[in-house]
PDB file of C-alpha atoms in Angstrom:
ATOM      1  CA  MET A 279      80.923  65.803  49.318  1.00  0.00           C
ATOM      2  CA  GLY A 280      82.396  64.430  46.153  1.00  0.00           C
ATOM      3  CA  GLY A 281      84.524  61.401  45.538  1.00  0.00           C
ATOM      4  CA  ASP A 282      82.451  58.670  47.132  1.00  0.00           C
ATOM      5  CA  GLY A 283      79.059  59.424  45.688  1.00  0.00           C
ATOM      6  CA  LEU A 284      77.885  61.297  48.788  1.00  0.00           C
ATOM      7  CA  ASP A 285      76.677  64.223  46.706  1.00  0.00           C
ATOM      8  CA  GLU A 286      74.487  61.954  44.524  1.00  0.00           C
ATOM      9  CA  ARG A 287      72.992  60.316  47.632  1.00  0.00           C
ATOM     10  CA  VAL A 288      72.265  63.697  49.270  1.00  0.00           C
ATOM     11  CA  PHE A 289      70.753  65.265  46.127  1.00  0.00           C
ATOM     12  CA  ALA A 290      68.626  62.147  45.535  1.00  0.00           C
ATOM     13  CA  THR A 291      66.765  62.983  48.730  1.00  0.00           C
ATOM     14  CA  ILE A 292      66.024  66.614  47.943  1.00  0.00           C
ATOM     15  CA  GLU A 293      64.052  68.317  45.221  1.00  0.00           C
ATOM     16  CA  TYR A 294      64.297  71.784  43.667  1.00  0.00           C
ATOM     17  CA  VAL A 295      61.675  74.172  44.870  1.00  0.00           C
ATOM     18  CA  ALA A 296      62.873  77.450  43.325  1.00  0.00           C
ATOM     19  CA  ASP A 297      65.800  78.858  41.392  1.00  0.00           C
ATOM     20  CA  HIS A 298      66.926  82.394  42.145  1.00  0.00           C
ATOM     21  CA  GLY A 299      67.630  82.839  38.467  1.00  0.00           C
ATOM     22  CA  GLY A 300      68.933  85.996  36.797  1.00  0.00           C
ATOM     23  CA  ASP A 301      72.349  87.048  37.883  1.00  0.00           C
ATOM     24  CA  ALA A 302      72.404  84.519  40.804  1.00  0.00           C
ATOM     25  CA  TRP A 303      72.329  81.435  38.522  1.00  0.00           C
ATOM     26  CA  TRP A 304      74.174  79.412  41.228  1.00  0.00           C
ATOM     27  CA  LEU A 305      71.443  79.794  43.874  1.00  0.00           C
ATOM     28  CA  HIS A 306      68.412  77.664  44.534  1.00  0.00           C
ATOM     29  CA  LEU A 307      66.012  76.515  47.147  1.00  0.00           C
ATOM     30  CA  SER A 308      65.431  72.783  47.790  1.00  0.00           C
ATOM     31  CA  GLN A 309      63.482  70.684  50.201  1.00  0.00           C
ATOM     32  CA  CYS A 310      64.186  67.232  51.704  1.00  0.00           C
ATOM     33  CA  ARG A 311      61.522  64.764  50.552  1.00  0.00           C
ATOM     34  CA  ALA A 312      61.722  62.862  53.902  1.00  0.00           C
ATOM     35  CA  CYS A 313      61.806  65.520  56.601  1.00  0.00           C
ATOM     36  CA  ARG A 314      60.570  68.579  54.572  1.00  0.00           C
ATOM     37  CA  GLN A 315      63.516  70.680  55.674  1.00  0.00           C
ATOM     38  CA  HIS A 316      64.273  73.563  53.278  1.00  0.00           C
ATOM     39  CA  TRP A 317      67.821  74.246  52.162  1.00  0.00           C
ATOM     40  CA  MET A 318      69.343  77.227  50.346  1.00  0.00           C
ATOM     41  CA  ILE A 319      72.044  75.814  48.085  1.00  0.00           C
ATOM     42  CA  ALA A 320      74.796  77.651  46.357  1.00  0.00           C
ATOM     43  CA  GLN A 321      76.395  75.540  43.601  1.00  0.00           C
ATOM     44  CA  GLU A 322      79.909  76.847  43.163  1.00  0.00           C
ATOM     45  CA  GLU A 323      81.309  74.969  40.136  1.00  0.00           C
ATOM     46  CA  ARG A 324      84.018  77.235  38.841  1.00  0.00           C
ATOM     47  CA  ILE A 325      86.689  77.750  41.518  1.00  0.00           C
ATOM     48  CA  PHE A 326      86.021  75.293  44.359  1.00  0.00           C
ATOM     49  CA  ASP A 327      83.568  72.914  42.658  1.00  0.00           C
ATOM     50  CA  ILE A 328      81.498  72.538  45.818  1.00  0.00           C
ATOM     51  CA  TYR A 329      77.999  73.052  47.139  1.00  0.00           C
ATOM     52  CA  PHE A 330      77.303  75.323  50.057  1.00  0.00           C
ATOM     53  CA  MET A 331      74.057  74.482  51.872  1.00  0.00           C
ATOM     54  CA  ARG A 332      72.258  76.455  54.563  1.00  0.00           C
ATOM     55  CA  ARG A 333      69.302  75.111  56.506  1.00  0.00           C
ATOM     56  CA  LEU A 334      66.357  77.549  56.365  1.00  0.00           C
ATOM     57  CA  THR A 335      63.579  78.209  58.711  1.00  0.00           C
ATOM     58  CA  GLU A 336      60.009  77.756  57.453  1.00  0.00           C
ATOM     59  CA  ASP A 337      59.557  81.544  57.411  1.00  0.00           C
ATOM     60  CA  GLU A 338      62.731  82.038  55.280  1.00  0.00           C
ATOM     61  CA  ALA A 339      61.580  79.383  52.819  1.00  0.00           C
ATOM     62  CA  LYS A 340      58.051  81.030  52.629  1.00  0.00           C
ATOM     63  CA  SER A 341      59.664  84.380  52.037  1.00  0.00           C
ATOM     64  CA  ILE A 342      61.626  82.963  49.060  1.00  0.00           C
ATOM     65  CA  ILE A 343      58.684  81.116  47.670  1.00  0.00           C
ATOM     66  CA  GLY A 344      56.148  83.867  48.153  1.00  0.00           C
ATOM     67  CA  ASN A 345      58.225  87.051  47.710  1.00  0.00           C
ATOM     68  CA  ALA A 346      61.491  85.993  46.034  1.00  0.00           C
ATOM     69  CA  ASN A 347      63.164  87.409  49.152  1.00  0.00           C
ATOM     70  CA  TRP A 348      66.402  85.444  49.571  1.00  0.00           C
ATOM     71  CA  PRO A 349      68.802  85.545  52.619  1.00  0.00           C
ATOM     72  CA  ASP A 350      71.988  87.506  51.834  1.00  0.00           C
ATOM     73  CA  GLU A 351      74.685  84.873  52.329  1.00  0.00           C
ATOM     74  CA  PHE A 352      74.946  83.654  48.759  1.00  0.00           C
ATOM     75  CA  LEU A 353      73.335  86.509  46.762  1.00  0.00           C
ATOM     76  CA  SER A 354      76.599  87.561  45.090  1.00  0.00           C
ATOM     77  CA  TYR A 355      79.258  85.241  43.630  1.00  0.00           C
ATOM     78  CA  GLU A 356      81.826  87.120  45.702  1.00  0.00           C
ATOM     79  CA  ARG A 357      79.987  86.076  48.864  1.00  0.00           C
ATOM     80  CA  VAL A 358      79.968  82.486  47.667  1.00  0.00           C
ATOM     81  CA  LEU A 359      83.737  82.503  47.026  1.00  0.00           C
ATOM     82  CA  LYS A 360      84.384  84.241  50.366  1.00  0.00           C
ATOM     83  CA  THR A 361      82.423  81.465  52.061  1.00  0.00           C
ATOM     84  CA  GLY A 362      84.749  78.917  50.458  1.00  0.00           C
ATOM     85  CA  HIS A 363      87.763  80.767  51.706  1.00  0.00           C
ATOM     86  CA  ALA A 364      86.278  81.238  55.209  1.00  0.00           C
ATOM     87  CA  LEU A 365      85.755  77.456  55.376  1.00  0.00           C
ATOM     88  CA  ARG A 366      89.381  77.006  54.312  1.00  0.00           C
ATOM     89  CA  PHE A 367      88.706  75.250  50.994  1.00  0.00           C
ATOM     90  CA  GLN A 368      91.513  75.628  48.406  1.00  0.00           C
ATOM     91  CA  PRO A 369      90.679  76.947  44.938  1.00  0.00           C
ATOM     92  CA  PHE A 370      91.560  74.636  42.135  1.00  0.00           C
ATOM     93  CA  ILE A 371      94.798  75.262  40.209  1.00  0.00           C
ATOM     94  CA  PHE A 372      93.877  75.524  36.490  1.00  0.00           C
ATOM     95  CA  PHE A 373      96.223  74.024  33.856  1.00  0.00           C
ATOM     96  CA  GLU A 374      95.174  76.732  31.422  1.00  0.00           C
ATOM     97  CA  PRO A 375      95.931  80.136  33.003  1.00  0.00           C
ATOM     98  CA  LEU A 376      93.233  81.878  30.880  1.00  0.00           C
ATOM     99  CA  SER A 377      90.613  79.172  31.485  1.00  0.00           C
ATOM    100  CA  LEU A 378      87.148  80.272  30.496  1.00  0.00           C
ATOM    101  CA  SER A 379      85.980  79.532  34.121  1.00  0.00           C
ATOM    102  CA  LEU A 380      88.577  81.932  35.472  1.00  0.00           C
ATOM    103  CA  VAL A 381      87.885  84.550  32.850  1.00  0.00           C
ATOM    104  CA  LEU A 382      84.120  84.519  33.353  1.00  0.00           C
ATOM    105  CA  THR A 383      84.443  84.505  37.133  1.00  0.00           C
ATOM    106  CA  ALA A 384      86.840  87.469  37.227  1.00  0.00           C
ATOM    107  CA  GLN A 385      84.596  89.375  34.895  1.00  0.00           C
ATOM    108  CA  ASP A 386      81.448  88.454  36.897  1.00  0.00           C
ATOM    109  CA  LEU A 387      83.119  89.648  40.095  1.00  0.00           C
ATOM    110  CA  ARG A 388      84.040  92.986  38.434  1.00  0.00           C
ATOM    111  CA  ARG A 389      80.456  93.297  37.066  1.00  0.00           C
ATOM    112  CA  GLU A 390      79.013  92.592  40.488  1.00  0.00           C
ATOM    113  CA  ARG A 391      81.241  95.081  42.211  1.00  0.00           C
ATOM    114  CA  PRO A 392      82.944  97.426  39.773  1.00  0.00           C
ATOM    115  CA  GLU A 393      85.387  98.761  42.413  1.00  0.00           C
ATOM    116  CA  ILE A 394      86.720  95.259  43.315  1.00  0.00           C
ATOM    117  CA  SER A 395      90.451  95.291  43.092  1.00  0.00           C
ATOM    118  CA  GLU A 396      92.615  92.964  41.032  1.00  0.00           C
ATOM    119  CA  GLU A 397      94.199  91.841  44.328  1.00  0.00           C
ATOM    120  CA  GLU A 398      90.752  90.891  45.763  1.00  0.00           C
ATOM    121  CA  ILE A 399      89.865  89.011  42.579  1.00  0.00           C
ATOM    122  CA  ALA A 400      93.234  87.253  42.714  1.00  0.00           C
ATOM    123  CA  PHE A 401      92.620  86.109  46.299  1.00  0.00           C
ATOM    124  CA  LEU A 402      89.056  84.900  45.485  1.00  0.00           C
ATOM    125  CA  LEU A 403      90.240  82.911  42.459  1.00  0.00           C
ATOM    126  CA  GLY A 404      93.467  81.658  44.019  1.00  0.00           C
ATOM    127  CA  VAL A 405      95.647  83.301  41.290  1.00  0.00           C
ATOM    128  CA  SER A 406      98.326  86.004  41.206  1.00  0.00           C
ATOM    129  CA  PRO A 407      97.321  89.634  40.870  1.00  0.00           C
ATOM    130  CA  SER A 408      99.034  89.738  37.475  1.00  0.00           C
ATOM    131  CA  LEU A 409      96.971  86.833  36.244  1.00  0.00           C
ATOM    132  CA  ALA A 410      93.767  88.502  37.624  1.00  0.00           C
ATOM    133  CA  LYS A 411      94.638  91.560  35.482  1.00  0.00           C
ATOM    134  CA  ARG A 412      95.068  89.296  32.435  1.00  0.00           C
ATOM    135  CA  LEU A 413      91.760  87.524  33.206  1.00  0.00           C
ATOM    136  CA  LEU A 414      89.891  90.865  33.325  1.00  0.00           C
ATOM    137  CA  ALA A 415      91.457  91.852  29.956  1.00  0.00           C
ATOM    138  CA  ALA A 416      90.842  88.493  28.263  1.00  0.00           C
ATOM    139  CA  LYS A 417      87.289  89.236  27.077  1.00  0.00           C
ATOM    140  CA  SER A 418      88.212  92.314  25.171  1.00  0.00           C
ATOM    141  CA  SER A 419      91.339  90.689  23.590  1.00  0.00           C
ATOM    142  CA  GLY A 420      89.540  87.378  22.732  1.00  0.00           C
ATOM    143  CA  GLN A 421      91.990  85.274  24.805  1.00  0.00           C
ATOM    144  CA  ALA A 422      89.323  83.334  26.679  1.00  0.00           C
ATOM    145  CA  SER A 423      90.824  79.879  26.125  1.00  0.00           C
ATOM    146  CA  TRP A 424      93.774  78.130  24.528  1.00  0.00           C
ATOM    147  CA  TRP A 425      91.280  75.963  22.548  1.00  0.00           C
ATOM    148  CA  LYS A 426      89.588  79.036  20.978  1.00  0.00           C
ATOM    149  CA  ARG A 427      92.993  80.603  20.234  1.00  0.00           C
ATOM    150  CA  ALA A 428      94.160  77.346  18.574  1.00  0.00           C
ATOM    151  CA  LEU A 429      91.006  77.076  16.472  1.00  0.00           C
ATOM    152  CA  ARG A 430      91.360  80.720  15.452  1.00  0.00           C
ATOM    153  CA  HIS A 431      95.025  80.143  14.551  1.00  0.00           C
ATOM    154  CA  LEU A 432      94.100  77.127  12.451  1.00  0.00           C
ATOM    155  CA  SER A 433      91.178  79.126  10.859  1.00  0.00           C
ATOM    156  CA  LEU A 434      88.607  76.575  11.950  1.00  0.00           C
TER     157      LEU A 434
END
C-alpha cells in the first residue's frame, strides 16, 4: 500500500477492535467504520514491511471477540512470512547484516518452531544460510547491531 499514502487512507477508515497480544504481537482485528466489515490484519514490519489483511465473516469476528479464537493464517510469524513469499513479495535487503530486526526475527522463528532449519530461516528472511546461522548466534554473543557494538567499543 505504501508510497502514495494509500495505507494512511485505508487505516483512517478502520478501527482496532482487538489485538491478539502475547506472542502474536503483529496480529489484530479491525472493523471498517463505513461498511462494518471485519478484517484480520497482520502487520509485518520486519522483513517485508507490509500489511496482510483478510476479510472475516461475522461469525469469525464474533469468535475472536467472544472467545479469542483466531483463524490460523497469521498465528505464527513463520506463517506471516510464508504469506509474503507466496504472494511473491521480496524481503528487504538490510545494510547491516546483523540488523536487530533480522536477529529478532530469526530468533522468534526458532522459538516458535525449535526444529526450523537455518535454511528455512534463511529463505524466510531473504538471507544466506550462513547469515541465518550468525543471526541465531547473535543474541548469545551480543552482536545484535553495529550501533551497539560501536557504543560498547567506545565504552559509552
